[in-house]
Short mmCIF file of C-alpha atoms in Angstrom, two decimals:
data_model
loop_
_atom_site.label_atom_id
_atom_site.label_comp_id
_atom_site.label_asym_id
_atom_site.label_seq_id
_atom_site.Cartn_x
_atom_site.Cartn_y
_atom_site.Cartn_z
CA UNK A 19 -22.06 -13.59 10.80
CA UNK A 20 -22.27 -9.55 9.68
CA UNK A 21 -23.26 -8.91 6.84
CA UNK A 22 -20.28 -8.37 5.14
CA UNK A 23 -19.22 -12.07 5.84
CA UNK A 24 -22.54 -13.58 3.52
CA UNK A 25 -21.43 -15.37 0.23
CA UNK A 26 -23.66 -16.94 -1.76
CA UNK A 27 -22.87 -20.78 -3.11
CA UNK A 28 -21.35 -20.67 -6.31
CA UNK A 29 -19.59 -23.09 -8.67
CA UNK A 30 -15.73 -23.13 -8.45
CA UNK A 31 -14.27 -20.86 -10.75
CA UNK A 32 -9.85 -21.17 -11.81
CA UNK A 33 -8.98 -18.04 -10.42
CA UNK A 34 -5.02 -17.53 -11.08
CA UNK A 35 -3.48 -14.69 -8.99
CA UNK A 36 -0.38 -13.13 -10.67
CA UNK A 37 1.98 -12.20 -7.64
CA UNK A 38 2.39 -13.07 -4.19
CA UNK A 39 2.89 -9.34 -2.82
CA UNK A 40 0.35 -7.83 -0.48
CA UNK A 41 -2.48 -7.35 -2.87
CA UNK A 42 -2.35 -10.72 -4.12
CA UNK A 43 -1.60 -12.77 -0.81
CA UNK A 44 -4.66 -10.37 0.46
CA UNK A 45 -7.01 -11.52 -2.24
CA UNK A 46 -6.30 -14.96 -2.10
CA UNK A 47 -6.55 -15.02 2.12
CA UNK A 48 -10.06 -13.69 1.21
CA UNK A 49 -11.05 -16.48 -1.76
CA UNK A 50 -9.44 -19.41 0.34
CA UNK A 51 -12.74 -21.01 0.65
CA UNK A 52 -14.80 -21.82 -2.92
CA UNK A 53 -12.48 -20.95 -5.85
CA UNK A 54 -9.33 -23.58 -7.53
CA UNK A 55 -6.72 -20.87 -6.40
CA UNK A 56 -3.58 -20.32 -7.37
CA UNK A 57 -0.81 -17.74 -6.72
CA UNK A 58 2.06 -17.43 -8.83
CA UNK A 59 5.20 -15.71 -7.85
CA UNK A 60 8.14 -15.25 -10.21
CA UNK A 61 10.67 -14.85 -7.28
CA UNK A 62 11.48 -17.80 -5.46
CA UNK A 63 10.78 -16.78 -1.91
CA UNK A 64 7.96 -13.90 -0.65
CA UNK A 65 9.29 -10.56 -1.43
CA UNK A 66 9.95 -8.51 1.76
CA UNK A 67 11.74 -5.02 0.52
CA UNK A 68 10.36 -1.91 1.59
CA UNK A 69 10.89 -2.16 5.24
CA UNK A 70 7.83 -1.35 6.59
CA UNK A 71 4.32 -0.51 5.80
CA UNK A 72 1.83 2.05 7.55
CA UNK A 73 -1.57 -0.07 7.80
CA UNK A 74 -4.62 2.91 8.13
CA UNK A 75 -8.00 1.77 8.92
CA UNK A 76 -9.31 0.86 5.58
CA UNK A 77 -6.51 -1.37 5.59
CA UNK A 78 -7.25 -2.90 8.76
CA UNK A 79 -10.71 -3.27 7.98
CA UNK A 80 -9.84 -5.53 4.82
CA UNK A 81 -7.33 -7.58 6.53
CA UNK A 82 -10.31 -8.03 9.62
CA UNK A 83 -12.43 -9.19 6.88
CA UNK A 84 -9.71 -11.62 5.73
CA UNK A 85 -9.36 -12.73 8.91
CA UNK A 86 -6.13 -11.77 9.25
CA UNK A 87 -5.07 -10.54 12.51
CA UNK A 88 -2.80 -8.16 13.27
CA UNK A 89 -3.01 -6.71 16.94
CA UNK A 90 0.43 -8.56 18.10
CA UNK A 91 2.48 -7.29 15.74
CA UNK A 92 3.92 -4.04 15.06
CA UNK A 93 3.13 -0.89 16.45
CA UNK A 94 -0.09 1.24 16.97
CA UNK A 95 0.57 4.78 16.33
CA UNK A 96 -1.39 7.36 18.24
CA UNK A 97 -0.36 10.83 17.07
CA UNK A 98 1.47 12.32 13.96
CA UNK A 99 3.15 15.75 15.03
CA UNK A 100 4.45 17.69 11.80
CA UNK A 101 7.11 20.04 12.37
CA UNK A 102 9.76 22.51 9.56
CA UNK A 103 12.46 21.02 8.58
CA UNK A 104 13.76 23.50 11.98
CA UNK A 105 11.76 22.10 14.31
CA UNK A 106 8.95 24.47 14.21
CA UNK A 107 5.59 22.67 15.18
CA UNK A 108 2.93 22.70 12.30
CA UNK A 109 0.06 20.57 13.49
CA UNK A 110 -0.66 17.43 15.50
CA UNK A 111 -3.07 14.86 13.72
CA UNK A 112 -5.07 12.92 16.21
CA UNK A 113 -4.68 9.39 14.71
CA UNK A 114 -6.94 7.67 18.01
CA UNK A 115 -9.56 9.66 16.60
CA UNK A 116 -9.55 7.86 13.70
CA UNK A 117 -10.09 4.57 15.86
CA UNK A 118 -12.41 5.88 17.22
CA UNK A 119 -14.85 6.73 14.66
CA UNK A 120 -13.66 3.34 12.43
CA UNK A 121 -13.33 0.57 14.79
CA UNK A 122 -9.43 0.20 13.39
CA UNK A 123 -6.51 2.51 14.41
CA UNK A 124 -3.07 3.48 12.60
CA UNK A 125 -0.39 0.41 12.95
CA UNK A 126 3.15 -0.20 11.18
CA UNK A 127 3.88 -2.99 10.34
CA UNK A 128 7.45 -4.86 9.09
CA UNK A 129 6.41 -5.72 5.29
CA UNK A 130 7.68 -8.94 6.00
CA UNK A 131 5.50 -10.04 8.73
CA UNK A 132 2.39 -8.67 6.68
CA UNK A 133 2.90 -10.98 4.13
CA UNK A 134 4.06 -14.00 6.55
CA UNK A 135 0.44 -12.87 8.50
CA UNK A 136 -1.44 -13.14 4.80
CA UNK A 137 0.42 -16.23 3.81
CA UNK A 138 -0.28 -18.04 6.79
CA UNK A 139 -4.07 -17.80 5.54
CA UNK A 140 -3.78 -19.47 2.11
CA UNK A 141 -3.61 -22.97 1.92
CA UNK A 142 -0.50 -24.53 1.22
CA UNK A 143 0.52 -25.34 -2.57
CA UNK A 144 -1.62 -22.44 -3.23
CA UNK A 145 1.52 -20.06 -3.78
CA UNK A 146 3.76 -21.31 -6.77
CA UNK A 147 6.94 -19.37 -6.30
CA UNK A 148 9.78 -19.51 -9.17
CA UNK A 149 6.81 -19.27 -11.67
CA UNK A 150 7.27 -16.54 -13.78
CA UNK A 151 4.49 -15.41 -16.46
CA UNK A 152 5.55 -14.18 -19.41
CA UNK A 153 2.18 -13.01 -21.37
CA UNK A 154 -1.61 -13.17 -20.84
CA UNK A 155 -4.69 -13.65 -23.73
CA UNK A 156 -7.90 -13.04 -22.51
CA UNK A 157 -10.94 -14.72 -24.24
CA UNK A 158 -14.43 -14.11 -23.94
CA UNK A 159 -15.23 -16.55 -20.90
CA UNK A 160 -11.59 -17.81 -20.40
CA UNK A 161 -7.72 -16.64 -20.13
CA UNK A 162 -4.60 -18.39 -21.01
CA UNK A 163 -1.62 -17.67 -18.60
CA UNK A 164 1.77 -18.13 -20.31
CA UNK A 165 4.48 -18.76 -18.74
CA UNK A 166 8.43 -18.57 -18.87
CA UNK A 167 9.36 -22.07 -19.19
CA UNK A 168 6.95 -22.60 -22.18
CA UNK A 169 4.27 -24.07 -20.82
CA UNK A 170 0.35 -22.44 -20.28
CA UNK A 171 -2.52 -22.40 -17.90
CA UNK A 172 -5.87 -21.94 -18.53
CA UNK A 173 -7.90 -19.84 -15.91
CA UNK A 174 -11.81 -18.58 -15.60
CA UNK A 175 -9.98 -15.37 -14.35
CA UNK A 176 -6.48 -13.57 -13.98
CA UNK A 177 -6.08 -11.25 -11.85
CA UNK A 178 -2.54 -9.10 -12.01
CA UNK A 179 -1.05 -8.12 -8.61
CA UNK A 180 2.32 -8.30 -10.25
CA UNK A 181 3.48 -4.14 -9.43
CA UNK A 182 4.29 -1.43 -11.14
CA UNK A 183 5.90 -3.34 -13.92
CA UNK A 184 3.25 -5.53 -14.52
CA UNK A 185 3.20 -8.10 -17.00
CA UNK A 186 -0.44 -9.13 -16.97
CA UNK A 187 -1.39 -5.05 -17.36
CA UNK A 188 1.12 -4.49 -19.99
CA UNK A 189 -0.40 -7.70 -21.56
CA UNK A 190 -4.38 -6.71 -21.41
CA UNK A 191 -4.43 -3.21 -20.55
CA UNK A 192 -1.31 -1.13 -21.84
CA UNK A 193 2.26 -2.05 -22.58
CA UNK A 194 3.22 1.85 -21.29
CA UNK A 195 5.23 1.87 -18.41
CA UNK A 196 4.35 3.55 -15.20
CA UNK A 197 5.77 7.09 -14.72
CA UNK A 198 8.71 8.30 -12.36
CA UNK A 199 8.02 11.57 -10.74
CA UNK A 200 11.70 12.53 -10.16
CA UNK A 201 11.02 11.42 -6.45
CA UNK A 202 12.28 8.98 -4.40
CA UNK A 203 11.36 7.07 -0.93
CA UNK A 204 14.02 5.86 1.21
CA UNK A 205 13.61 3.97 4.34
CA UNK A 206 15.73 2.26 7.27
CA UNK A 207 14.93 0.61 10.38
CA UNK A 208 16.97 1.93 13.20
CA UNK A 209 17.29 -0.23 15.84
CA UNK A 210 17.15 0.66 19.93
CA UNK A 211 15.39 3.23 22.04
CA UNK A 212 13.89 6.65 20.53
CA UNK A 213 13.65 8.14 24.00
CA UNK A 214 14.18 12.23 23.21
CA UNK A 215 12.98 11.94 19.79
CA UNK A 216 9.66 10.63 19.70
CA UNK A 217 6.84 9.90 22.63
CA UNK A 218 5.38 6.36 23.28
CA UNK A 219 2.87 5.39 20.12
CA UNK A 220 3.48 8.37 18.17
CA UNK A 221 4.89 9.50 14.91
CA UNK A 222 6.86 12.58 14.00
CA UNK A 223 7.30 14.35 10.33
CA UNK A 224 9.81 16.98 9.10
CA UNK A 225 9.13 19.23 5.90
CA UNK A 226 11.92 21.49 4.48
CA UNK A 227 13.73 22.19 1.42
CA UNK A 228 15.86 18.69 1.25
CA UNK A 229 12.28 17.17 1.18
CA UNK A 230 10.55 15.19 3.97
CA UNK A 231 11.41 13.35 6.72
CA UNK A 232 8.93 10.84 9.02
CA UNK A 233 10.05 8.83 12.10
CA UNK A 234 7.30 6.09 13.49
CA UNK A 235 7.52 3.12 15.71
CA UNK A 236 7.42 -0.06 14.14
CA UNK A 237 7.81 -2.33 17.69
CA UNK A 238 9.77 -2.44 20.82
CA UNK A 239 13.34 -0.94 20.00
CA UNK A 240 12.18 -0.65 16.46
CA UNK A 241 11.78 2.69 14.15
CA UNK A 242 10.54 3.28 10.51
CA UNK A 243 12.32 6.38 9.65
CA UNK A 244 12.02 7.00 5.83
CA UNK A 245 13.30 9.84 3.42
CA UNK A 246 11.53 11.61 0.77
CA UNK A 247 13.80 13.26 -2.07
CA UNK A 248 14.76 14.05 -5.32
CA UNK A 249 16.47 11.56 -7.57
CA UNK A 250 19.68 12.71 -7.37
CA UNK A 251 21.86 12.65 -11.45
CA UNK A 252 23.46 9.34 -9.90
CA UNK A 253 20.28 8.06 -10.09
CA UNK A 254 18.03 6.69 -6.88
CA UNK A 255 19.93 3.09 -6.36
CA UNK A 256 23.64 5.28 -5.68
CA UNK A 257 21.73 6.51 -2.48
CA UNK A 258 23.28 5.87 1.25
CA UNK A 259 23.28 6.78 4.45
CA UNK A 260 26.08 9.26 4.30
CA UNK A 261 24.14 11.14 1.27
CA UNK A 262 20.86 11.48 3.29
CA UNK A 263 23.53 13.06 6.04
CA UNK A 264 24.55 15.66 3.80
CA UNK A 265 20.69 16.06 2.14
CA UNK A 266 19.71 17.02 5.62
CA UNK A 267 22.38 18.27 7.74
CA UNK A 268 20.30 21.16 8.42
CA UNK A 269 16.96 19.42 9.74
CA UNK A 270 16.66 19.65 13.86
CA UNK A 271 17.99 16.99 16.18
CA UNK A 272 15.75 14.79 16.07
CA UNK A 273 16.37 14.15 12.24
CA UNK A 274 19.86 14.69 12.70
CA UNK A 275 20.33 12.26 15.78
CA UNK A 276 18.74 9.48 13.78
CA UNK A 277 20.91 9.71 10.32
CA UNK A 278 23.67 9.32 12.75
CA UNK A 279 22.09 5.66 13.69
CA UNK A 280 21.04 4.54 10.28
CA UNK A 281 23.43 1.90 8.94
CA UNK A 282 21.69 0.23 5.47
CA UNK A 283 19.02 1.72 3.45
CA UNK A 284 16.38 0.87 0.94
CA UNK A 285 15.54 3.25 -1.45
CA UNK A 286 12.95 2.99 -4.21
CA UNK A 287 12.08 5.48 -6.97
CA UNK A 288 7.84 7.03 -7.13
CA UNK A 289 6.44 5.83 -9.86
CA UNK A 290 2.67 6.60 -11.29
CA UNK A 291 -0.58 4.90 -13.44
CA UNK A 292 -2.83 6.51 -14.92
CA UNK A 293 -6.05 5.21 -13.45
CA UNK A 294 -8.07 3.83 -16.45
CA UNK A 295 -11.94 3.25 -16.63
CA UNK A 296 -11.37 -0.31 -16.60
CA UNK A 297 -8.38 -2.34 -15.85
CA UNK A 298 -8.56 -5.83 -17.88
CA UNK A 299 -10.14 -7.07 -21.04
CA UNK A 300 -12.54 -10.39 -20.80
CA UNK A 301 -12.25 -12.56 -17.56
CA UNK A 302 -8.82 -10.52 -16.22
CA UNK A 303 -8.51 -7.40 -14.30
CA UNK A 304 -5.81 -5.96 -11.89
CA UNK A 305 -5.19 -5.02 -8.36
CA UNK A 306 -2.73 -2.79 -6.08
CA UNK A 307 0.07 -0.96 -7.78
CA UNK A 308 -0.10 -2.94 -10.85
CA UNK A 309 -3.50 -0.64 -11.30
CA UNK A 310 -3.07 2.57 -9.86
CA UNK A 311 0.51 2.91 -8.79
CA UNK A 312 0.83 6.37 -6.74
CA UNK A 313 3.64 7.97 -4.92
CA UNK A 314 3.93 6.69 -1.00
CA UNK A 315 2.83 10.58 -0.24
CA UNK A 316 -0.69 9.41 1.48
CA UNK A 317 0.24 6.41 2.93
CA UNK A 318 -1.68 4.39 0.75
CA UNK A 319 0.17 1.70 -1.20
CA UNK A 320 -0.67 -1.53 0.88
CA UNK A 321 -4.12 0.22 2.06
CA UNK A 322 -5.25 0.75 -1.48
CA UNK A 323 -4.25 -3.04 -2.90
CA UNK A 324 -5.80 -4.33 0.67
CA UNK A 325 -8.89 -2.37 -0.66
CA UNK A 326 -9.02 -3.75 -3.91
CA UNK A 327 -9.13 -7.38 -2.53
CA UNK A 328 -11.32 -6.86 -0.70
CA UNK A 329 -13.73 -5.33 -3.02
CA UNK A 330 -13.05 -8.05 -5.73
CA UNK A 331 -13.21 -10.84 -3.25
CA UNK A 332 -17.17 -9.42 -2.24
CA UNK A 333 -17.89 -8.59 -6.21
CA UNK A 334 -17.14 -12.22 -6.79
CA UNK A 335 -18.68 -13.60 -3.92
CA UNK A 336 -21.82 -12.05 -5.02
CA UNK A 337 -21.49 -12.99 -8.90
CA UNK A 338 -21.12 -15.71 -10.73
CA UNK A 339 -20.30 -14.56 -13.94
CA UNK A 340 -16.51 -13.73 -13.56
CA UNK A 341 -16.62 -11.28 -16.47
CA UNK A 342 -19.22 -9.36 -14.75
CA UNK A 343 -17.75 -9.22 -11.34
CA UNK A 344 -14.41 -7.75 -12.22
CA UNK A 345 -15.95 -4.92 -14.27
CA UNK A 346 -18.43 -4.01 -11.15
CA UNK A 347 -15.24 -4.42 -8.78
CA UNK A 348 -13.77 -1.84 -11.34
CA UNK A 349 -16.13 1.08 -11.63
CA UNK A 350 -16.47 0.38 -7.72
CA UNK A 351 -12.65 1.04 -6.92
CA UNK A 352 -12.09 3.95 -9.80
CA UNK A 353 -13.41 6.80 -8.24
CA UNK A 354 -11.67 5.97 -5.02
CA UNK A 355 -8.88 5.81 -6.32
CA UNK A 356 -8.87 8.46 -8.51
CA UNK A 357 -9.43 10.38 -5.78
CA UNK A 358 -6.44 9.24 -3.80
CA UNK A 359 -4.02 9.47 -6.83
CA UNK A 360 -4.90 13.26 -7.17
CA UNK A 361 -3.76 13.71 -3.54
CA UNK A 362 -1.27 11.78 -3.81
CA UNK A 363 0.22 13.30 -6.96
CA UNK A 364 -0.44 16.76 -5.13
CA UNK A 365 1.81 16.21 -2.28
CA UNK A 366 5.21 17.80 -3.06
CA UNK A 367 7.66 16.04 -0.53
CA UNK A 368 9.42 19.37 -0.04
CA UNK A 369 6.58 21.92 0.02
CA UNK A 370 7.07 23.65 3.50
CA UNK A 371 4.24 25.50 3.94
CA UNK A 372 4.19 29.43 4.35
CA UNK A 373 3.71 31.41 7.27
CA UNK A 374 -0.58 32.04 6.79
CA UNK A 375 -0.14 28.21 6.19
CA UNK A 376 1.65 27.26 8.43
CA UNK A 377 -0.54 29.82 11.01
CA UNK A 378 -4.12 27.86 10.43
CA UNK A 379 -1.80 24.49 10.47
CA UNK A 380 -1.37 24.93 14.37
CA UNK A 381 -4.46 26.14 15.16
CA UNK A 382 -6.16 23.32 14.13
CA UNK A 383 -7.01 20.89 17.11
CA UNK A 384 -4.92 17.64 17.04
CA UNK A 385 -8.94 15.57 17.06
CA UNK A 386 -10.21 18.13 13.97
CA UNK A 387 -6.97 17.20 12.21
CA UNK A 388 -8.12 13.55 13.12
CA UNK A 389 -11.48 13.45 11.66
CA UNK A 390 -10.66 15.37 8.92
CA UNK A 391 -7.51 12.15 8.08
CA UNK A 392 -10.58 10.47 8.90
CA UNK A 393 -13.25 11.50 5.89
CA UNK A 394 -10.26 11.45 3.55
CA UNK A 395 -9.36 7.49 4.01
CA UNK A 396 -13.07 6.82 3.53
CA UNK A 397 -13.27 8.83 0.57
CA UNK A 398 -10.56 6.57 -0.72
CA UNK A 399 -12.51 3.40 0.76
CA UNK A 400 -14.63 0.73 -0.38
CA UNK A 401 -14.35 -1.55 2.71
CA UNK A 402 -15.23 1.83 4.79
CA UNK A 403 -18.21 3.06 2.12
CA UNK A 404 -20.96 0.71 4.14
CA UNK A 405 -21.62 -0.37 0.25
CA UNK A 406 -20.45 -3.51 -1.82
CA UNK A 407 -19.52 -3.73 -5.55
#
């Protein structure tokens, strides 16, 4: 046993998890053992959208802890090479490099086998799906879940992994919606070989004025290429194939050759929380985007909520006063995340960089580029830091 895996024997506590995304399957796979769990999911089966899902160490490291194993699915990804919008090379990020100086390498991942992989390690009747809650009152040492059809449950804690439109945050935290950036992600999965476009276990990225462009393996025959752009007036659900066409007509081939494959497409507006000093009143706190939603820009949706279970699950583990452990989980994941959001809220999805930029950019070995990916993810970290809550 390491000694990350040590609990200490506690009492049962009613936890009730509020969504049955990634962040809440996550947290549950790690409280399995010792806690009366229960999941509830307004939608009536697991939510798959968003294609796929780029799983960095820190994630990796969480799911490890979870004992959730991923190696057979998906796709390691070796290398990210960064080119214009043209095809001009701007730097090569090393991605083995940060395997090797984590234990865990870069994978994508199809959303829905993440969360078949996470459900398959909570026990069964532990997910209540077509339970919707409608409102949440914290007391001092207790929380009443309301839900939909009328009726109530009482809970030692509530945790909200419910999203961006979160019901338990709007009910204990804020009731102001997160923020839309005027940007928008969207992804297909393009089906059959990439040979001439990208190499075996590595990812390409174009940056130009239409905005960005990133092609990665997902599996055998399978390809995560995803889109980042302005909302257009239409707004960001009129988007399809044929507009991304005309967005980037002018990209090089390799862009080019793969709209010409995409058939469907799932597109999804960025959206943004402020990250607040604390994220719950009483026995109830949040995790994952319904805490810090961020644009996709660093790659760390999933990661981050992966991150947060894991952080809660140890702060609980380690405390039996539930009130307690959620506030020490909290100032524990703030500054990461804070840190995070800024560079995520930074990144402008169209920002090609200029030529003394774009100079240093491919001068900088492919391993530097590696560690420095490296120091930023455990920045971000608390399954990385070597410290608990």
């Amino acid at each position: 046993m390491t000694p990350l895996e040590v609990a200490l024997p506690m009492a049962p506590r009613r936890i009730l998890v509020v969504g049955a995304g990634v962040g809440g399957l996550a947290l549950a796979a790690g409280l399995r053992d010792g806690e009366h769990l229960a999941v509830l999911e307004q939608s009536t089966e697991l939510r798959a959208s968003g294609g796929a899902v780029t799983l960095f160490p820190n994630g990796l490291a969480a799911l490890d802890a979870f004992g959730v194993d991923v190696t057979g699915t998906g796709a390691p990804v070796g290398v990210m090479r960064m080119h214009r919008g043209d095809g001009t090379p701007l730097m090569t990020i090393d991605f083995a490099e940060m395997a090797r100086r984590t234990g865990y390498p870069v994978r994508n991942i199809l959303r829905r086998d993440l969360l078949r992989l996470l459900a398959d390690q909570v026990p069964a009747g532990v997910v209540e799906l077509g339970t919707e809650v409608s409102d949440v009152a914290p007391h001092e040492e207790s929380a009443t879940v309301l839900l939909s059809d009328g009726s109530s449950r009482e809970a030692d804690l509530v945790v909200g992994a419910d999203g961006t439109s979160s019901v338990v945050r709007r009910s204990v935290l804020s009731a102001q919606p997160a923020r839309t950036s005027g940007w928008m992600t969207v992804q297909s999965l393009v089906h059959g070989s990439m040979q001439g476009v990208l190499d075996d276990r590595s990812g390409a990225s174009y940056v130009g004025r239409a905005g960005f462009c990133g092609i990665m393996p997902v599996g055998p025959q399978l390809t995560l290429v995803w889109f980042d752009v302005r909302v257009p007036a239409e707004g960001w659900r009129t988007v399809d194939a044929a507009w991304l066409r005309e967005m980037f007509r002018d990209y090089a081939r390799p862009v080019t050759d793969v709209l010409g494959r995409i058939e469907t497409v799932d597109p999804f507006a960025h959206r943004t929380h402020e990250v607040p000093d604390t994220w719950g009143r009483g026995p109830t706190t949040l995790l994952g985007d319904a805490a810090h939603a961020v644009p996709p820009t660093a790659g760390q949706g999933a990661n981050q909520a992966l991150d947060d279970a894991w952080a809660l699950r140890e702060a609980l583990r380690s405390d039996g006063d539930a009130v307690r452990a959620v506030r020490r989980y909290e100032s524990h994941r703030v500054p990461r995340v804070r840190r995070m959001s800024q560079v995520a809220a930074a990144e402008r999805p169209n920002q090609v960089p200029g030529a003394a930029t774009g100079f240093v950019m491919r001068h900088v070995p492919a391993r530097m580029a590696g560690i420095g990916h490296t120091a930023l993810v455990r920045r971000w970290s608390s399954v990385l830091s070597g410290s608990r809550p």
